[in-house]
Amino acid sequence: MQGFQANTQAPTPTYKDVFRILDEEQIFQYYIPNLELNTSMLSPIGKADKHPSFSVFWSYRKHKFLFKEHRYGYSGDCIDFVMYFFGYHNNAKACMKIFKDFGIKGFRSDDDIIAPEAIFDHKTVIKKLPKRQGITVRVKVRDWNQDDLDYWAAYGINQEWLAKGMIYPIEYYYLNQAMRKADKLSYAYIERKDGKITYKIYQPNNLHQRKWISSNDASVWELWNTIPESGPFLIITKSRKDALSIMATTGIPATSLQAEGTIPKTQVVDEIKSRFTNVFLLYDNDYSSDVNWGQDYCKKLSEQFELPYITIPDKYQAKDYTDFIEKYSITKAKKLLWFLIKQKLL
């Protein structure tokens, strides 16, 4: 930091500025003095945590330190953590806060702008953060390219299944009329419920608060209009990508809720059970975490609605169906799923 020259234009610091000057592990350690890497700990975000639900770990895929907050589903890098920790509305304020605390000069750092609005509890945080608000989402669709098709083909999903699953590549998206350029791999999931069209944007390589953007409410079931009227099997899983991959590779109808912790309406579950002879839950197996949140949610739904569940065994070190495909193959994933179903039926 010595000899760093002030910029008379006082620009707002960006992600690139922060990572150019500071070490990400250093930032995590500053705000979490008792931090132990790769270890579950009590969460510093929101209300007091009763069970270890927070961890900071090295991502070999992203080549950086990331955090995961399992109670509320927050995740990201050190800048995202500072945003959630202080209850800021955007990353720019988090960057300014970091530079102020580390004494970095030459960037915009007005106290009245970067002072934390409050240390919010969880309910207040999700109310105030932009991506959690009831936002209006619109998209500009583009043509499919080979990179798109290769990405989905890796999970056994071809262009015909993408059309059935109402998934489209996008060039831009609009949040409350504000236009943003979409990532290279960006897709819109479209739902039509009660005559209303809603969107969920999926940017698989984006970890800066924009991986998921949705105007769906909790009552929307993914791929509801794609599953048949009836049949011998239905799988309820945790994401549209997994559900569509299951359908494309095994022929088993599948659907999903908006999040693992979502509790569906009893009458909807009763309808599903009346339409399908065997209904199974297949949620994440967070095998490497001290608290297996995916299985906790799965067991809760299983007990509440008397639905059997199947789980990818720990020995495979794959948390979900598409993760299993990535680590092994589509053929092995298909065989494993049918094997687990037959075991459960027996």
Tab-separated table of C-alpha atoms in Angstrom:
chain	number	residue	atom	x	y	z
A	1	MET	CA	0.000	0.000	0.000
A	2	GLN	CA	2.986	2.320	0.484
A	3	GLY	CA	3.319	4.981	-2.170
A	4	PHE	CA	-0.200	4.578	-3.489
A	5	GLN	CA	-1.063	7.908	-5.137
A	6	ALA	CA	-4.406	9.582	-4.608
A	7	ASN	CA	-6.600	10.098	-7.644
A	8	THR	CA	-7.877	13.665	-7.750
A	9	GLN	CA	-10.958	12.494	-9.639
A	10	ALA	CA	-11.864	10.314	-6.638
A	11	PRO	CA	-13.409	7.422	-8.578
A	12	THR	CA	-15.660	4.894	-6.920
A	13	PRO	CA	-13.608	1.736	-6.242
A	14	THR	CA	-14.550	-1.358	-8.205
A	15	TYR	CA	-14.007	-5.090	-7.822
A	16	LYS	CA	-10.845	-4.829	-9.916
A	17	ASP	CA	-9.471	-2.044	-7.720
A	18	VAL	CA	-10.059	-4.008	-4.529
A	19	PHE	CA	-8.486	-7.216	-5.792
A	20	ARG	CA	-5.580	-5.318	-7.372
A	21	ILE	CA	-4.592	-3.725	-4.051
A	22	LEU	CA	-5.786	-6.105	-1.323
A	23	ASP	CA	-5.681	-9.820	-0.693
A	24	GLU	CA	-9.114	-11.462	-0.473
A	25	GLU	CA	-8.178	-13.685	2.480
A	26	GLN	CA	-6.935	-10.568	4.254
A	27	ILE	CA	-10.361	-8.946	3.789
A	28	PHE	CA	-12.191	-11.959	5.204
A	29	GLN	CA	-9.808	-12.083	8.188
A	30	TYR	CA	-10.295	-8.365	8.890
A	31	TYR	CA	-14.068	-8.647	9.283
A	32	ILE	CA	-14.065	-12.153	10.809
A	33	PRO	CA	-11.179	-12.125	13.316
A	34	ASN	CA	-11.821	-15.716	14.448
A	35	LEU	CA	-12.057	-17.089	10.916
A	36	GLU	CA	-10.844	-20.625	10.200
A	37	LEU	CA	-10.770	-21.500	6.513
A	38	ASN	CA	-12.565	-24.610	5.224
A	39	THR	CA	-14.393	-25.011	8.534
A	40	SER	CA	-18.066	-24.554	9.378
A	41	MET	CA	-18.586	-21.830	11.968
A	42	LEU	CA	-21.345	-19.716	13.475
A	43	SER	CA	-22.470	-17.185	10.913
A	44	PRO	CA	-21.501	-13.528	11.459
A	45	ILE	CA	-24.393	-12.430	9.198
A	46	GLY	CA	-27.843	-11.570	10.546
A	47	LYS	CA	-29.236	-12.856	13.821
A	48	ALA	CA	-27.219	-15.008	16.201
A	49	ASP	CA	-26.515	-18.378	14.665
A	50	LYS	CA	-27.306	-21.448	16.793
A	51	HIS	CA	-25.658	-24.009	14.534
A	52	PRO	CA	-22.544	-23.642	12.348
A	53	SER	CA	-23.875	-22.528	8.964
A	54	PHE	CA	-21.067	-20.390	7.547
A	55	SER	CA	-17.762	-21.230	5.899
A	56	VAL	CA	-15.009	-19.620	3.833
A	57	PHE	CA	-13.242	-21.944	1.440
A	58	TRP	CA	-10.930	-21.997	-1.571
A	59	SER	CA	-12.717	-22.640	-4.860
A	60	TYR	CA	-10.481	-24.460	-7.303
A	61	ARG	CA	-13.023	-23.785	-10.028
A	62	LYS	CA	-13.040	-19.996	-9.497
A	63	HIS	CA	-9.477	-19.748	-8.168
A	64	LYS	CA	-10.500	-17.551	-5.250
A	65	PHE	CA	-11.828	-17.629	-1.701
A	66	LEU	CA	-15.627	-17.785	-1.461
A	67	PHE	CA	-18.107	-17.924	1.393
A	68	LYS	CA	-21.392	-19.759	1.839
A	69	GLU	CA	-24.137	-18.893	4.354
A	70	HIS	CA	-26.420	-21.919	4.446
A	71	ARG	CA	-29.216	-20.432	6.588
A	72	TYR	CA	-30.182	-17.777	4.084
A	73	GLY	CA	-28.522	-19.038	0.923
A	74	TYR	CA	-26.031	-16.146	0.684
A	75	SER	CA	-22.765	-16.838	-1.136
A	76	GLY	CA	-20.017	-15.042	-3.014
A	77	ASP	CA	-16.581	-13.537	-2.520
A	78	CYS	CA	-15.205	-11.210	0.165
A	79	ILE	CA	-16.868	-8.124	-1.357
A	80	ASP	CA	-20.239	-9.840	-1.425
A	81	PHE	CA	-19.663	-10.818	2.214
A	82	VAL	CA	-19.044	-7.194	3.233
A	83	MET	CA	-22.249	-6.162	1.464
A	84	TYR	CA	-24.317	-8.718	3.369
A	85	PHE	CA	-22.457	-8.174	6.653
A	86	PHE	CA	-23.177	-4.442	6.731
A	87	GLY	CA	-26.536	-4.551	4.968
A	88	TYR	CA	-25.464	-2.457	1.994
A	89	HIS	CA	-27.676	-2.221	-1.067
A	90	ASN	CA	-24.896	-2.687	-3.634
A	91	ASN	CA	-21.293	-3.772	-4.084
A	92	ALA	CA	-19.998	-0.240	-4.689
A	93	LYS	CA	-20.688	0.666	-1.058
A	94	ALA	CA	-18.958	-2.520	0.057
A	95	CYS	CA	-15.858	-1.601	-1.981
A	96	MET	CA	-15.828	1.903	-0.485
A	97	LYS	CA	-16.189	0.457	3.021
A	98	ILE	CA	-13.267	-1.910	2.480
A	99	PHE	CA	-10.981	0.858	1.186
A	100	LYS	CA	-11.955	3.146	4.070
A	101	ASP	CA	-11.273	0.466	6.704
A	102	PHE	CA	-7.914	-0.446	5.130
A	103	GLY	CA	-6.895	3.194	4.719
A	104	ILE	CA	-6.670	3.114	0.917
A	105	LYS	CA	-6.579	6.678	-0.408
A	106	GLY	CA	-7.458	8.144	-3.778
A	107	PHE	CA	-10.945	6.694	-4.092
A	108	ARG	CA	-14.417	7.886	-3.212
A	109	SER	CA	-14.974	7.210	0.470
A	110	ASP	CA	-17.565	9.649	1.803
A	111	ASP	CA	-18.719	8.729	5.292
A	112	ASP	CA	-22.308	9.682	4.558
A	113	ILE	CA	-22.312	7.327	1.566
A	114	ILE	CA	-20.443	4.325	2.905
A	115	ALA	CA	-21.634	4.377	6.512
A	116	PRO	CA	-23.694	1.214	7.074
A	117	GLU	CA	-27.443	1.833	6.939
A	118	ALA	CA	-27.810	-0.601	9.845
A	119	ILE	CA	-26.845	-4.085	10.884
A	120	PHE	CA	-30.067	-5.650	9.648
A	121	ASP	CA	-31.532	-8.927	10.790
A	122	HIS	CA	-32.253	-11.428	8.037
A	123	LYS	CA	-35.848	-10.411	7.299
A	124	THR	CA	-34.823	-6.779	6.920
A	125	VAL	CA	-31.837	-7.674	4.738
A	126	ILE	CA	-33.879	-9.645	2.232
A	127	LYS	CA	-36.400	-6.814	2.145
A	128	LYS	CA	-33.781	-4.184	1.386
A	129	LEU	CA	-31.385	-5.958	-0.964
A	130	PRO	CA	-32.281	-5.336	-4.620
A	131	LYS	CA	-32.238	-8.951	-5.737
A	132	ARG	CA	-34.667	-9.911	-2.985
A	133	GLN	CA	-37.245	-7.253	-3.746
A	134	GLY	CA	-40.362	-7.744	-5.827
A	135	ILE	CA	-38.577	-6.568	-8.958
A	136	THR	CA	-39.807	-6.407	-12.516
A	137	VAL	CA	-37.703	-8.559	-14.831
A	138	ARG	CA	-37.681	-8.458	-18.633
A	139	VAL	CA	-35.234	-9.980	-21.096
A	140	LYS	CA	-33.935	-9.648	-24.655
A	141	VAL	CA	-33.590	-13.102	-26.196
A	142	ARG	CA	-30.729	-13.907	-28.593
A	143	ASP	CA	-29.957	-16.867	-30.855
A	144	TRP	CA	-28.424	-20.057	-29.504
A	145	ASN	CA	-24.702	-20.469	-30.149
A	146	GLN	CA	-22.406	-23.463	-29.862
A	147	ASP	CA	-21.143	-22.488	-26.394
A	148	ASP	CA	-24.743	-22.495	-25.122
A	149	LEU	CA	-25.530	-25.850	-26.685
A	150	ASP	CA	-22.296	-27.376	-25.374
A	151	TYR	CA	-23.063	-26.162	-21.840
A	152	TRP	CA	-26.500	-27.785	-21.727
A	153	ALA	CA	-25.466	-30.878	-23.706
A	154	ALA	CA	-23.024	-31.696	-20.914
A	155	TYR	CA	-26.112	-32.456	-18.788
A	156	GLY	CA	-27.912	-34.389	-21.528
A	157	ILE	CA	-30.161	-31.467	-22.454
A	158	ASN	CA	-30.466	-30.759	-26.180
A	159	GLN	CA	-32.187	-27.869	-27.939
A	160	GLU	CA	-35.499	-29.725	-28.107
A	161	TRP	CA	-35.501	-30.179	-24.341
A	162	LEU	CA	-34.478	-26.558	-23.816
A	163	ALA	CA	-37.578	-25.533	-25.789
A	164	LYS	CA	-39.755	-27.877	-23.720
A	165	GLY	CA	-38.218	-26.476	-20.570
A	166	MET	CA	-38.833	-22.890	-21.726
A	167	ILE	CA	-35.175	-21.918	-21.439
A	168	TYR	CA	-33.835	-19.223	-23.771
A	169	PRO	CA	-30.426	-17.534	-24.186
A	170	ILE	CA	-30.467	-13.800	-23.488
A	171	GLU	CA	-28.362	-10.818	-24.500
A	172	TYR	CA	-29.725	-8.233	-22.055
A	173	TYR	CA	-32.018	-8.200	-19.050
A	174	TYR	CA	-33.942	-5.364	-17.437
A	175	LEU	CA	-34.455	-4.893	-13.701
A	176	ASN	CA	-37.135	-2.301	-12.997
A	177	GLN	CA	-36.422	-0.757	-16.441
A	178	ALA	CA	-32.635	-0.643	-15.879
A	179	MET	CA	-30.864	-2.517	-18.683
A	180	ARG	CA	-27.879	-4.754	-17.941
A	181	LYS	CA	-25.631	-6.689	-20.288
A	182	ALA	CA	-25.986	-10.415	-19.664
A	183	ASP	CA	-23.019	-12.731	-19.201
A	184	LYS	CA	-21.736	-14.811	-22.092
A	185	LEU	CA	-23.663	-17.792	-20.715
A	186	SER	CA	-26.997	-16.327	-19.615
A	187	TYR	CA	-30.462	-17.826	-19.797
A	188	ALA	CA	-34.042	-16.943	-19.002
A	189	TYR	CA	-36.334	-19.531	-17.443
A	190	ILE	CA	-39.910	-18.663	-18.358
A	191	GLU	CA	-42.977	-19.623	-16.312
A	192	ARG	CA	-46.643	-19.067	-17.048
A	193	LYS	CA	-48.754	-19.335	-13.900
A	194	ASP	CA	-52.358	-18.148	-13.689
A	195	GLY	CA	-51.935	-16.308	-16.986
A	196	LYS	CA	-48.899	-14.383	-15.731
A	197	ILE	CA	-45.443	-14.693	-17.288
A	198	THR	CA	-42.484	-14.524	-14.894
A	199	TYR	CA	-38.754	-14.911	-15.451
A	200	LYS	CA	-35.811	-16.381	-13.625
A	201	ILE	CA	-32.405	-15.436	-15.012
A	202	TYR	CA	-29.595	-17.972	-14.675
A	203	GLN	CA	-25.967	-16.936	-15.232
A	204	PRO	CA	-23.987	-20.045	-14.217
A	205	ASN	CA	-20.565	-18.391	-14.134
A	206	ASN	CA	-21.617	-15.256	-12.228
A	207	LEU	CA	-20.910	-15.162	-8.501
A	208	HIS	CA	-21.428	-11.419	-7.933
A	209	GLN	CA	-25.107	-11.384	-6.862
A	210	ARG	CA	-26.281	-12.013	-10.419
A	211	LYS	CA	-26.174	-15.782	-10.774
A	212	TRP	CA	-29.899	-15.927	-10.028
A	213	ILE	CA	-32.389	-13.105	-10.601
A	214	SER	CA	-36.052	-13.945	-10.324
A	215	SER	CA	-39.502	-12.392	-10.437
A	216	ASN	CA	-41.112	-15.686	-9.374
A	217	ASP	CA	-42.849	-16.023	-6.047
A	218	ALA	CA	-42.589	-19.098	-3.831
A	219	SER	CA	-45.763	-20.642	-5.267
A	220	VAL	CA	-44.228	-21.194	-8.725
A	221	TRP	CA	-43.178	-24.780	-9.469
A	222	GLU	CA	-40.445	-25.082	-12.098
A	223	LEU	CA	-41.526	-26.937	-15.284
A	224	TRP	CA	-45.079	-27.358	-13.966
A	225	ASN	CA	-46.470	-27.003	-17.494
A	226	THR	CA	-43.970	-29.539	-18.852
A	227	ILE	CA	-44.765	-32.551	-16.668
A	228	PRO	CA	-47.498	-34.928	-17.932
A	229	GLU	CA	-50.995	-35.209	-16.500
A	230	SER	CA	-50.173	-38.506	-14.824
A	231	GLY	CA	-47.640	-41.315	-14.750
A	232	PRO	CA	-45.858	-43.933	-12.667
A	233	PHE	CA	-43.077	-41.615	-11.419
A	234	LEU	CA	-42.344	-37.988	-10.556
A	235	ILE	CA	-39.231	-36.533	-8.947
A	236	ILE	CA	-39.254	-33.284	-6.992
A	237	THR	CA	-35.727	-31.899	-6.980
A	238	LYS	CA	-34.030	-28.589	-6.186
A	239	SER	CA	-33.535	-26.779	-9.505
A	240	ARG	CA	-34.879	-26.532	-13.036
A	241	LYS	CA	-31.519	-27.582	-14.477
A	242	ASP	CA	-31.528	-30.788	-12.440
A	243	ALA	CA	-35.204	-31.451	-13.168
A	244	LEU	CA	-34.753	-30.961	-16.907
A	245	SER	CA	-31.586	-33.076	-16.922
A	246	ILE	CA	-33.442	-35.899	-15.164
A	247	MET	CA	-36.260	-35.759	-17.708
A	248	ALA	CA	-33.931	-35.596	-20.697
A	249	THR	CA	-31.640	-38.428	-19.579
A	250	THR	CA	-34.067	-40.836	-17.886
A	251	GLY	CA	-37.530	-39.937	-19.186
A	252	ILE	CA	-38.770	-39.511	-15.607
A	253	PRO	CA	-40.913	-36.350	-15.174
A	254	ALA	CA	-39.392	-33.899	-12.711
A	255	THR	CA	-40.181	-30.522	-11.175
A	256	SER	CA	-38.702	-28.285	-8.494
A	257	LEU	CA	-39.592	-25.586	-6.013
A	258	GLN	CA	-38.037	-22.114	-6.028
A	259	ALA	CA	-35.562	-22.958	-3.262
A	260	GLU	CA	-34.641	-25.888	-1.059
A	261	GLY	CA	-36.267	-24.301	1.982
A	262	THR	CA	-39.588	-23.585	0.235
A	263	ILE	CA	-42.597	-25.335	1.791
A	264	PRO	CA	-45.287	-26.017	-0.846
A	265	LYS	CA	-49.022	-25.791	-0.334
A	266	THR	CA	-50.627	-28.991	0.924
A	267	GLN	CA	-53.284	-28.997	-1.788
A	268	VAL	CA	-50.643	-28.841	-4.532
A	269	VAL	CA	-48.728	-31.779	-3.075
A	270	ASP	CA	-51.989	-33.720	-2.736
A	271	GLU	CA	-52.704	-33.037	-6.414
A	272	ILE	CA	-49.260	-34.302	-7.404
A	273	LYS	CA	-49.704	-37.463	-5.332
A	274	SER	CA	-53.069	-38.095	-7.005
A	275	ARG	CA	-51.556	-37.760	-10.489
A	276	PHE	CA	-48.393	-39.831	-10.033
A	277	THR	CA	-48.133	-43.304	-8.527
A	278	ASN	CA	-44.661	-42.790	-7.029
A	279	VAL	CA	-43.363	-39.352	-6.043
A	280	PHE	CA	-39.783	-39.042	-4.788
A	281	LEU	CA	-37.780	-36.161	-3.324
A	282	LEU	CA	-34.184	-35.733	-4.556
A	283	TYR	CA	-32.409	-32.826	-2.841
A	284	ASP	CA	-28.771	-31.833	-2.485
A	285	ASN	CA	-26.494	-34.030	-0.426
A	286	ASP	CA	-24.178	-31.459	1.187
A	287	TYR	CA	-21.854	-34.299	2.189
A	288	SER	CA	-18.878	-32.040	2.942
A	289	SER	CA	-20.712	-29.699	5.342
A	290	ASP	CA	-21.081	-30.115	9.097
A	291	VAL	CA	-24.787	-29.441	8.629
A	292	ASN	CA	-26.277	-31.184	5.598
A	293	TRP	CA	-28.825	-28.508	4.721
A	294	GLY	CA	-30.113	-30.179	1.565
A	295	GLN	CA	-30.928	-33.384	3.405
A	296	ASP	CA	-32.377	-31.498	6.376
A	297	TYR	CA	-34.856	-29.728	4.102
A	298	CYS	CA	-35.559	-32.976	2.248
A	299	LYS	CA	-36.349	-34.891	5.429
A	300	LYS	CA	-38.580	-32.075	6.642
A	301	LEU	CA	-40.641	-32.220	3.439
A	302	SER	CA	-40.648	-36.010	3.543
A	303	GLU	CA	-42.077	-36.071	7.061
A	304	GLN	CA	-44.577	-33.279	6.498
A	305	PHE	CA	-46.031	-34.648	3.258
A	306	GLU	CA	-45.254	-38.366	3.626
A	307	LEU	CA	-43.060	-38.417	0.540
A	308	PRO	CA	-40.158	-40.872	0.200
A	309	TYR	CA	-36.757	-39.422	-0.632
A	310	ILE	CA	-33.687	-40.713	-2.431
A	311	THR	CA	-30.136	-39.495	-1.878
A	312	ILE	CA	-26.939	-39.693	-3.902
A	313	PRO	CA	-24.622	-41.719	-1.607
A	314	ASP	CA	-21.735	-39.879	0.053
A	315	LYS	CA	-19.160	-42.162	-1.591
A	316	TYR	CA	-19.744	-40.470	-4.948
A	317	GLN	CA	-18.951	-36.975	-3.569
A	318	ALA	CA	-21.629	-35.439	-5.801
A	319	LYS	CA	-24.180	-33.126	-4.262
A	320	ASP	CA	-26.861	-33.355	-6.968
A	321	TYR	CA	-27.784	-35.054	-10.241
A	322	THR	CA	-25.981	-32.661	-12.588
A	323	ASP	CA	-22.929	-32.633	-10.309
A	324	PHE	CA	-22.859	-36.428	-10.583
A	325	ILE	CA	-22.986	-36.140	-14.371
A	326	GLU	CA	-20.038	-33.713	-14.322
A	327	LYS	CA	-17.945	-36.085	-12.204
A	328	TYR	CA	-18.926	-39.341	-13.873
A	329	SER	CA	-21.165	-39.486	-16.944
A	330	ILE	CA	-24.755	-39.255	-18.142
A	331	THR	CA	-24.949	-43.043	-18.484
A	332	LYS	CA	-23.772	-43.645	-14.904
A	333	ALA	CA	-26.095	-40.936	-13.572
A	334	LYS	CA	-29.074	-42.519	-15.293
A	335	LYS	CA	-28.195	-45.984	-13.966
A	336	LEU	CA	-27.685	-44.654	-10.433
A	337	LEU	CA	-31.032	-42.858	-10.367
A	338	TRP	CA	-32.972	-45.918	-11.522
A	339	PHE	CA	-31.060	-48.049	-9.007
A	340	LEU	CA	-31.981	-45.682	-6.127
A	341	ILE	CA	-35.633	-45.678	-7.198
A	342	LYS	CA	-35.757	-49.479	-7.378
A	343	GLN	CA	-34.120	-49.717	-3.951
A	344	LYS	CA	-36.767	-47.417	-2.513
A	345	LEU	CA	-39.613	-49.366	-4.137
A	346	LEU	CA	-38.243	-52.622	-2.698
